[in-house]
Tab-separated table of C-alpha atoms in Angstrom:
chain	number	residue	atom	x	y	z
A	1	MET	CA	123.579	-43.788	13.269
A	2	LEU	CA	122.294	-40.563	11.705
A	3	PRO	CA	121.540	-37.593	13.966
A	4	ARG	CA	117.825	-37.025	14.625
A	5	ARG	CA	117.765	-33.955	12.345
A	6	ASP	CA	119.283	-35.989	9.512
A	7	LYS	CA	116.711	-38.732	10.007
A	8	CYS	CA	113.883	-36.187	9.772
A	9	LEU	CA	115.389	-34.643	6.612
A	10	SER	CA	115.836	-38.039	4.994
A	11	ALA	CA	112.284	-39.047	5.876
A	12	LEU	CA	111.002	-35.797	4.336
A	13	PHE	CA	112.794	-36.414	1.026
A	14	ILE	CA	111.717	-40.061	0.907
A	15	THR	CA	108.074	-39.212	1.642
A	16	GLY	CA	108.024	-36.333	-0.855
A	17	GLY	CA	109.667	-38.429	-3.543
A	18	ALA	CA	107.276	-41.314	-2.984
A	19	TRP	CA	104.277	-38.973	-3.233
A	20	LEU	CA	105.642	-37.345	-6.414
A	21	PHE	CA	106.299	-40.592	-8.254
A	22	SER	CA	103.071	-42.162	-6.987
A	23	SER	CA	101.130	-39.179	-8.356
A	24	MET	CA	102.920	-39.415	-11.690
A	25	ALA	CA	102.219	-43.154	-11.907
A	26	HIS	CA	98.503	-42.686	-11.250
A	27	ALA	CA	97.994	-39.507	-13.289
A	28	ALA	CA	95.175	-39.934	-15.804
A	29	TYR	CA	95.811	-38.962	-19.408
A	30	GLU	CA	92.584	-36.932	-19.516
A	31	TYR	CA	94.252	-34.273	-17.364
A	32	ASN	CA	96.226	-33.344	-20.465
A	33	LEU	CA	94.786	-31.377	-23.385
A	34	THR	CA	92.027	-33.190	-25.247
A	35	PRO	CA	93.344	-35.483	-28.028
A	36	PRO	CA	93.486	-33.430	-31.257
A	37	ALA	CA	91.326	-34.358	-34.246
A	38	SER	CA	92.576	-31.802	-36.796
A	39	THR	CA	95.899	-30.745	-38.288
A	40	LEU	CA	95.799	-27.348	-36.558
A	41	THR	CA	95.006	-28.635	-33.076
A	42	GLN	CA	97.669	-31.328	-33.562
A	43	GLU	CA	100.251	-28.571	-34.031
A	44	ILE	CA	99.017	-26.814	-30.896
A	45	PHE	CA	99.097	-30.109	-28.968
A	46	ASP	CA	102.653	-30.869	-30.127
A	47	LEU	CA	103.816	-27.403	-29.040
A	48	HIS	CA	102.179	-27.928	-25.651
A	49	MET	CA	103.907	-31.296	-25.222
A	50	LEU	CA	107.277	-29.829	-26.260
A	51	THR	CA	107.120	-27.063	-23.664
A	52	THR	CA	105.786	-29.475	-21.017
A	53	ILE	CA	108.598	-31.993	-21.592
A	54	VAL	CA	111.315	-29.312	-21.611
A	55	GLY	CA	109.882	-27.699	-18.486
A	56	THR	CA	109.621	-31.071	-16.716
A	57	ILE	CA	113.239	-31.971	-17.545
A	58	ILE	CA	114.502	-28.599	-16.290
A	59	MET	CA	112.424	-28.913	-13.119
A	60	ALA	CA	113.749	-32.449	-12.483
A	61	LEU	CA	117.378	-31.387	-12.998
A	62	VAL	CA	117.130	-28.304	-10.806
A	63	THR	CA	115.163	-30.113	-8.092
A	64	GLY	CA	117.641	-33.020	-8.173
A	65	MET	CA	120.615	-30.676	-7.806
A	66	ILE	CA	118.949	-28.880	-4.888
A	67	ILE	CA	118.117	-32.140	-3.086
A	68	TYR	CA	121.649	-33.487	-3.745
A	69	ALA	CA	123.193	-30.308	-2.346
A	70	LEU	CA	120.908	-30.304	0.710
A	71	ILE	CA	121.860	-33.880	1.562
A	72	ASN	CA	125.579	-33.875	0.791
A	73	PHE	CA	126.645	-30.331	1.566
A	74	ARG	CA	124.691	-29.522	4.713
A	75	HIS	CA	126.301	-27.992	7.763
A	76	ALA	CA	125.595	-31.097	9.876
A	77	LYS	CA	128.084	-33.051	7.749
A	78	GLY	CA	130.699	-30.374	8.204
A	79	ALA	CA	130.515	-29.062	4.644
A	80	ILE	CA	132.616	-25.962	3.993
A	81	PRO	CA	131.694	-23.589	1.120
A	82	ASP	CA	134.166	-23.609	-1.718
A	83	GLN	CA	135.747	-20.165	-1.899
A	84	GLU	CA	137.626	-20.952	-5.138
A	85	PHE	CA	134.604	-21.880	-7.288
A	86	HIS	CA	135.084	-19.008	-9.724
A	87	ASN	CA	138.730	-19.865	-10.264
A	88	GLY	CA	137.983	-23.363	-11.610
A	89	TRP	CA	137.140	-24.111	-15.239
A	90	PHE	CA	133.499	-24.903	-14.443
A	91	GLY	CA	133.068	-21.682	-12.475
A	92	ARG	CA	134.497	-19.666	-15.364
A	93	TRP	CA	132.635	-21.348	-18.219
A	94	ALA	CA	129.294	-21.854	-16.472
A	95	TRP	CA	128.464	-18.164	-16.997
A	96	VAL	CA	128.711	-18.784	-20.745
A	97	LEU	CA	127.429	-22.348	-21.091
A	98	VAL	CA	124.280	-21.986	-19.015
A	99	PRO	CA	122.909	-18.918	-20.912
A	100	VAL	CA	123.808	-20.586	-24.239
A	101	ILE	CA	121.897	-23.753	-23.277
A	102	VAL	CA	118.902	-21.764	-22.032
A	103	LEU	CA	118.873	-19.565	-25.148
A	104	SER	CA	119.076	-22.651	-27.408
A	105	ILE	CA	116.055	-24.150	-25.655
A	106	ASP	CA	114.167	-20.846	-25.927
A	107	LEU	CA	114.938	-20.570	-29.645
A	108	THR	CA	113.718	-24.138	-30.236
A	109	ILE	CA	110.432	-23.417	-28.471
A	110	ALA	CA	110.099	-19.991	-30.126
A	111	SER	CA	110.617	-21.504	-33.578
A	112	SER	CA	107.873	-24.080	-32.995
A	113	ALA	CA	105.581	-21.452	-31.475
A	114	SER	CA	106.101	-19.097	-34.411
A	115	SER	CA	105.288	-21.861	-36.891
A	116	THR	CA	102.125	-22.795	-34.975
A	117	LEU	CA	101.009	-19.158	-34.723
A	118	ASN	CA	101.477	-18.744	-38.475
A	119	SER	CA	99.282	-21.799	-39.008
A	120	VAL	CA	96.559	-20.441	-36.710
A	121	GLU	CA	96.506	-17.130	-38.586
A	122	SER	CA	96.820	-18.522	-42.131
A	123	HIS	CA	94.143	-17.536	-44.661
A	124	ASP	CA	94.513	-20.150	-47.385
A	125	LYS	CA	91.638	-20.978	-49.715
A	126	ALA	CA	88.932	-23.020	-47.992
A	127	ASP	CA	86.688	-25.796	-49.313
A	128	VAL	CA	83.826	-24.891	-46.919
A	129	THR	CA	83.058	-21.505	-45.320
A	130	VAL	CA	80.780	-21.276	-42.291
A	131	LYS	CA	79.641	-18.083	-40.593
A	132	VAL	CA	79.253	-18.629	-36.833
A	133	ILE	CA	76.902	-16.117	-35.180
A	134	GLY	CA	76.662	-16.045	-31.397
A	135	SER	CA	73.393	-14.898	-29.799
A	136	GLN	CA	71.997	-15.060	-26.300
A	137	TRP	CA	71.970	-18.084	-25.967
A	138	LYS	CA	72.383	-20.116	-29.111
A	139	TRP	CA	74.611	-20.471	-32.177
A	140	THR	CA	73.554	-19.811	-35.756
A	141	TYR	CA	75.611	-21.422	-38.540
A	142	GLU	CA	75.370	-20.161	-42.112
A	143	TYR	CA	77.046	-22.159	-44.899
A	144	MET	CA	78.149	-19.294	-47.122
A	145	ASP	CA	78.480	-21.351	-50.325
A	146	ASP	CA	75.370	-23.513	-49.984
A	147	ASP	CA	72.570	-21.320	-48.581
A	148	ILE	CA	72.136	-23.614	-45.583
A	149	LYS	CA	71.326	-22.251	-42.141
A	150	ILE	CA	71.376	-24.035	-38.773
A	151	VAL	CA	70.084	-22.596	-35.504
A	152	SER	CA	71.648	-24.655	-32.734
A	153	ASN	CA	69.997	-24.528	-29.305
A	154	LEU	CA	70.617	-26.317	-26.041
A	155	LYS	CA	68.932	-29.724	-25.993
A	156	LYS	CA	66.701	-30.172	-22.958
A	157	LEU	CA	68.019	-33.116	-20.938
A	158	GLU	CA	67.692	-34.286	-17.356
A	159	PRO	CA	70.523	-33.234	-14.979
A	160	THR	CA	71.420	-36.915	-14.571
A	161	ASP	CA	72.103	-37.295	-18.296
A	162	PRO	CA	75.859	-37.449	-19.150
A	163	LEU	CA	75.303	-34.838	-21.877
A	164	TYR	CA	73.357	-32.396	-19.682
A	165	LEU	CA	74.254	-28.835	-20.836
A	166	ARG	CA	76.580	-30.408	-23.456
A	167	ASP	CA	74.208	-31.357	-26.294
A	168	VAL	CA	72.222	-29.385	-28.889
A	169	ASP	CA	69.136	-30.000	-30.981
A	170	ASP	CA	70.853	-29.310	-34.326
A	171	PRO	CA	74.666	-29.680	-34.514
A	172	LEU	CA	77.033	-28.187	-37.067
A	173	VAL	CA	77.936	-30.795	-39.702
A	174	LEU	CA	81.382	-30.645	-41.332
A	175	PRO	CA	83.380	-32.884	-43.677
A	176	THR	CA	86.681	-34.516	-42.793
A	177	GLY	CA	89.698	-34.033	-45.042
A	178	LYS	CA	88.576	-30.557	-46.157
A	179	ARG	CA	89.751	-27.112	-45.112
A	180	VAL	CA	86.904	-25.330	-43.311
A	181	ARG	CA	86.959	-21.573	-42.765
A	182	PHE	CA	85.005	-20.027	-39.877
A	183	LEU	CA	83.821	-16.408	-39.865
A	184	LEU	CA	82.950	-15.491	-36.274
A	185	THR	CA	80.628	-12.678	-35.212
A	186	SER	CA	77.817	-11.905	-32.758
A	187	SER	CA	74.347	-10.387	-32.883
A	188	ASP	CA	74.352	-8.954	-29.346
A	189	VAL	CA	77.225	-9.317	-26.833
A	190	LEU	CA	80.670	-10.902	-26.816
A	191	HIS	CA	80.679	-14.675	-27.287
A	192	ASN	CA	83.553	-17.102	-27.828
A	193	TRP	CA	83.123	-20.165	-30.049
A	194	GLY	CA	85.547	-23.050	-30.049
A	195	ILE	CA	85.848	-26.850	-30.090
A	196	ALA	CA	89.038	-27.960	-28.328
A	197	GLU	CA	89.616	-31.101	-30.427
A	198	ILE	CA	89.288	-29.453	-33.839
A	199	VAL	CA	89.586	-25.654	-33.729
A	200	PRO	CA	91.059	-23.035	-31.348
A	201	LYS	CA	88.554	-20.626	-29.847
A	202	LYS	CA	88.212	-17.018	-30.970
A	203	ILE	CA	85.960	-14.217	-29.757
A	204	ASN	CA	82.679	-13.442	-31.534
A	205	ILE	CA	82.424	-9.632	-31.550
A	206	PRO	CA	79.258	-7.721	-32.576
A	207	GLY	CA	79.813	-5.823	-35.819
A	208	TYR	CA	83.205	-7.459	-36.441
A	209	ILE	CA	84.362	-10.623	-38.223
A	210	ASN	CA	87.004	-12.847	-36.644
A	211	GLU	CA	88.431	-15.760	-38.599
A	212	THR	CA	89.835	-19.196	-37.886
A	213	TRP	CA	89.937	-22.553	-39.662
A	214	THR	CA	90.245	-26.308	-39.309
A	215	HIS	CA	91.095	-29.436	-41.273
A	216	ILE	CA	89.423	-32.322	-39.444
A	217	THR	CA	91.192	-35.675	-39.658
A	218	LYS	CA	88.848	-37.949	-37.680
A	219	GLU	CA	85.119	-38.543	-37.935
A	220	GLY	CA	83.142	-38.129	-34.724
A	221	THR	CA	81.119	-35.769	-32.546
A	222	TYR	CA	83.046	-32.958	-30.853
A	223	ARG	CA	81.730	-30.700	-28.102
A	224	GLY	CA	82.635	-27.186	-27.039
A	225	GLN	CA	80.834	-24.206	-25.597
A	226	CYS	CA	80.795	-20.434	-25.347
A	227	TYR	CA	83.995	-19.455	-23.532
A	228	GLU	CA	82.987	-15.833	-22.875
A	229	ASN	CA	80.685	-14.891	-19.996
A	230	CYS	CA	77.775	-13.621	-22.099
A	231	GLY	CA	75.027	-13.222	-19.507
A	232	THR	CA	72.711	-15.223	-17.303
A	233	GLY	CA	72.274	-17.998	-19.892
A	234	HIS	CA	75.997	-18.433	-20.557
A	235	ALA	CA	75.924	-22.048	-19.362
A	236	PHE	CA	73.234	-22.869	-21.929
A	237	MET	CA	75.410	-22.334	-25.038
A	238	PRO	CA	77.088	-25.630	-25.900
A	239	ALA	CA	78.587	-26.004	-29.371
A	240	VAL	CA	78.530	-29.395	-31.087
A	241	VAL	CA	80.209	-30.397	-34.357
A	242	ARG	CA	79.500	-33.675	-36.154
A	243	ALA	CA	82.389	-34.554	-38.472
A	244	VAL	CA	81.460	-36.944	-41.286
A	245	SER	CA	83.075	-38.281	-44.440
A	246	PRO	CA	82.977	-36.068	-47.563
A	247	THR	CA	80.449	-38.442	-49.178
A	248	GLU	CA	78.127	-38.367	-46.185
A	249	TYR	CA	78.520	-34.577	-45.998
A	250	GLU	CA	77.350	-34.164	-49.605
A	251	GLN	CA	74.342	-36.393	-48.898
A	252	TRP	CA	73.521	-34.350	-45.804
A	253	LYS	CA	73.651	-31.103	-47.813
A	254	VAL	CA	71.186	-32.405	-50.386
A	255	ALA	CA	68.770	-33.560	-47.687
A	256	ARG	CA	69.110	-30.318	-45.725
A	257	LYS	CA	68.437	-28.125	-48.750
A	258	ALA	CA	65.335	-30.153	-49.569
A	259	GLN	CA	64.143	-29.793	-45.977
A	260	GLN	CA	64.667	-26.021	-46.025
A	261	ALA	CA	62.908	-25.673	-49.389
A	262	GLN	CA	59.924	-27.614	-48.062
A	263	ALA	CA	59.739	-25.430	-44.930
A	264	ALA	CA	59.946	-22.253	-47.028
A	265	ALA	CA	57.189	-23.452	-49.374
A	266	GLU	CA	55.005	-24.377	-46.418
A	267	ALA	CA	55.513	-20.960	-44.797
A	268	SER	CA	54.741	-19.035	-47.993
A	269	ALA	CA	51.623	-21.032	-48.893
A	270	ASP	CA	48.191	-19.385	-48.742
A	271	LYS	CA	46.903	-22.032	-46.336
A	272	VAL	CA	44.847	-20.794	-43.388
A	273	TRP	CA	46.132	-22.649	-40.360
A	274	ALA	CA	43.832	-23.985	-37.632
A	275	LYS	CA	44.357	-23.056	-33.996
A	276	ALA	CA	45.489	-26.548	-33.012
A	277	GLU	CA	48.110	-26.548	-35.784
A	278	LEU	CA	49.401	-23.090	-34.855
A	279	MET	CA	49.534	-23.933	-31.135
A	280	ALA	CA	51.464	-27.163	-31.749
A	281	LYS	CA	53.914	-25.435	-34.088
A	282	GLY	CA	54.153	-22.401	-31.792
A	283	GLU	CA	55.012	-24.496	-28.753
A	284	GLU	CA	57.792	-26.163	-30.748
A	285	VAL	CA	59.221	-22.790	-31.863
A	286	TYR	CA	58.864	-21.304	-28.375
A	287	THR	CA	60.626	-24.239	-26.715
A	288	LYS	CA	63.516	-24.024	-29.152
A	289	ASN	CA	64.017	-20.270	-29.244
A	290	CYS	CA	62.229	-18.477	-26.390
A	291	LEU	CA	62.147	-20.806	-23.404
A	292	ALA	CA	65.655	-19.988	-22.116
A	293	CYS	CA	64.631	-16.367	-21.437
A	294	HIS	CA	60.872	-16.410	-20.892
A	295	GLN	CA	60.800	-19.858	-19.201
A	296	ALA	CA	58.495	-22.817	-19.796
A	297	ASN	CA	55.708	-21.282	-17.715
A	298	GLY	CA	55.932	-17.888	-19.450
A	299	GLN	CA	56.924	-16.161	-16.196
A	300	GLY	CA	60.314	-14.959	-17.474
A	301	LEU	CA	63.110	-14.030	-15.058
A	302	PRO	CA	62.092	-11.138	-12.777
A	303	GLY	CA	64.166	-8.043	-13.416
A	304	VAL	CA	65.837	-9.604	-16.451
A	305	PHE	CA	63.287	-11.027	-18.899
A	306	PRO	CA	59.626	-9.952	-18.735
A	307	ALA	CA	56.808	-12.430	-18.163
A	308	LEU	CA	54.492	-13.251	-21.081
A	309	ALA	CA	51.907	-15.024	-18.942
A	310	GLY	CA	49.366	-12.410	-17.886
A	311	SER	CA	51.218	-9.615	-19.697
A	312	LYS	CA	49.408	-6.685	-21.303
A	313	ILE	CA	50.940	-7.259	-24.717
A	314	ALA	CA	49.742	-10.896	-24.836
A	315	ASN	CA	46.254	-10.228	-23.460
A	316	ASN	CA	45.267	-7.014	-25.211
A	317	THR	CA	43.725	-7.339	-28.659
A	318	ALA	CA	44.853	-3.834	-29.539
A	319	ALA	CA	48.488	-4.805	-28.827
A	320	LEU	CA	48.679	-7.538	-31.474
A	321	ALA	CA	50.581	-5.363	-33.954
A	322	ASP	CA	53.076	-4.395	-31.251
A	323	HIS	CA	53.499	-8.043	-30.272
A	324	ILE	CA	54.280	-9.043	-33.852
A	325	ALA	CA	56.623	-6.070	-34.319
A	326	ILE	CA	58.683	-6.942	-31.227
A	327	VAL	CA	59.095	-10.552	-32.326
A	328	VAL	CA	59.983	-9.612	-35.911
A	329	LYS	CA	62.192	-6.565	-35.241
A	330	GLY	CA	63.306	-6.985	-31.638
A	331	LYS	CA	63.371	-4.235	-29.049
A	332	ALA	CA	66.189	-1.708	-28.781
A	333	GLY	CA	67.916	-1.444	-25.427
A	334	THR	CA	66.869	-4.938	-24.329
A	335	ALA	CA	68.050	-8.515	-24.869
A	336	MET	CA	65.070	-9.147	-27.170
A	337	ALA	CA	66.569	-10.153	-30.507
A	338	ALA	CA	65.000	-9.554	-33.918
A	339	TRP	CA	63.603	-12.921	-34.955
A	340	GLY	CA	62.513	-11.775	-38.414
A	341	PRO	CA	65.827	-12.736	-40.067
A	342	GLN	CA	65.968	-16.048	-38.195
A	343	LEU	CA	62.436	-17.467	-38.460
A	344	ASN	CA	60.056	-17.785	-41.396
A	345	ASP	CA	56.528	-16.333	-41.500
A	346	LEU	CA	54.893	-19.552	-40.312
A	347	ASP	CA	57.235	-19.911	-37.329
A	348	ILE	CA	56.585	-16.346	-36.157
A	349	ALA	CA	52.827	-16.584	-36.731
A	350	ALA	CA	52.737	-19.818	-34.732
A	351	VAL	CA	54.819	-18.575	-31.803
A	352	VAL	CA	52.833	-15.327	-31.487
A	353	THR	CA	49.597	-17.328	-31.560
A	354	TYR	CA	50.991	-19.649	-28.898
A	355	GLU	CA	52.087	-16.786	-26.627
A	356	ARG	CA	48.647	-15.147	-26.866
A	357	ASN	CA	46.755	-18.347	-26.034
A	358	ALA	CA	49.017	-20.221	-23.581
A	359	TRP	CA	49.427	-19.955	-19.759
A	360	GLY	CA	45.905	-18.581	-19.327
A	361	ASN	CA	46.379	-15.651	-21.729
A	362	THR	CA	43.031	-14.654	-23.190
A	363	ALA	CA	43.737	-12.536	-26.280
A	364	GLY	CA	42.626	-15.465	-28.406
A	365	GLU	CA	43.756	-14.239	-31.843
A	366	LEU	CA	45.071	-16.582	-34.495
A	367	VAL	CA	47.994	-15.085	-36.419
A	368	GLN	CA	48.487	-16.357	-39.968
A	369	PRO	CA	51.737	-16.325	-42.022
A	370	LYS	CA	50.280	-13.641	-44.309
A	371	ASP	CA	49.961	-11.327	-41.283
A	372	ILE	CA	53.684	-11.687	-40.591
A	373	LYS	CA	54.563	-11.146	-44.248
A	374	ALA	CA	52.612	-7.883	-44.165
A	375	ALA	CA	54.376	-6.767	-40.952
A	376	ARG	CA	57.915	-7.306	-42.192
């Protein structure tokens, strides 16, 4: 019969061991890093698994030795400390062998880490170069070799939708099997763009270019976000990449260039747009670019973003020029970005018309693309 204290100690080890192995048996794989879909993230994943396995083995050995010693060399069993430990061969050589083993493990991990870091920071020639511009609260992607531009905004979904706050209206499209270079910057505050499956995150800094790259190996849709707290709309900056085959990517480029050329021709035409056309187009532009700050009802966010509904600038005929100037050039010292470089003349004319005629605003003017061209 074991003494009561021994029974309690044994029960503790048995219960703890059962809980540990039960947890390991039921652990879901998704608690690990996301499965990599590029050569670079595969290297990072392999390094993570190496350090995790080594750390787990060391933890198991040390924990096992401690438990073994607690059970077999406790005072209740009459164990007497060995006073001659350092005179035996193990006591003498342990001071050499243990540091050598630990150093060998460290060098193995350090070698793999150094190789992975070199890969992350490599600057080899790329097949595709994309400039990633962070703004409150959207991403702008510029294909540097193809004159293609994507403005990617949060897609409005119901909170019950599985992709709520995770989907965008216009994702970044990239080819598989090609080296893609990313140039990261920001137009206002710090942002941080990254997609865990395909590319490590790096900070987007205003006035500075950061660089990273990827070589995607699997087609699919990959989702990330802004990883830097960039203001009140931080949660509304998902990043989505659609990886397609090289053939499909080339087809997409042709179609996208044709779409952009058509939009540019439409914006530069001498057509005089009717109010209904401008209001419909303006609501579309407003919803995509302005709603996050100024809200769907035009009331803004008190103390942060001014209301447009009932505002002086949207209800005063004499303030039309100022209204256009703020939209085109932005406003210094505020979060109001300059939309001139991002939107064409038709888009700006439509959104200004919409803001001056929606939510009960009574200015009533119709702004035409030629008015915006003259104000630039």
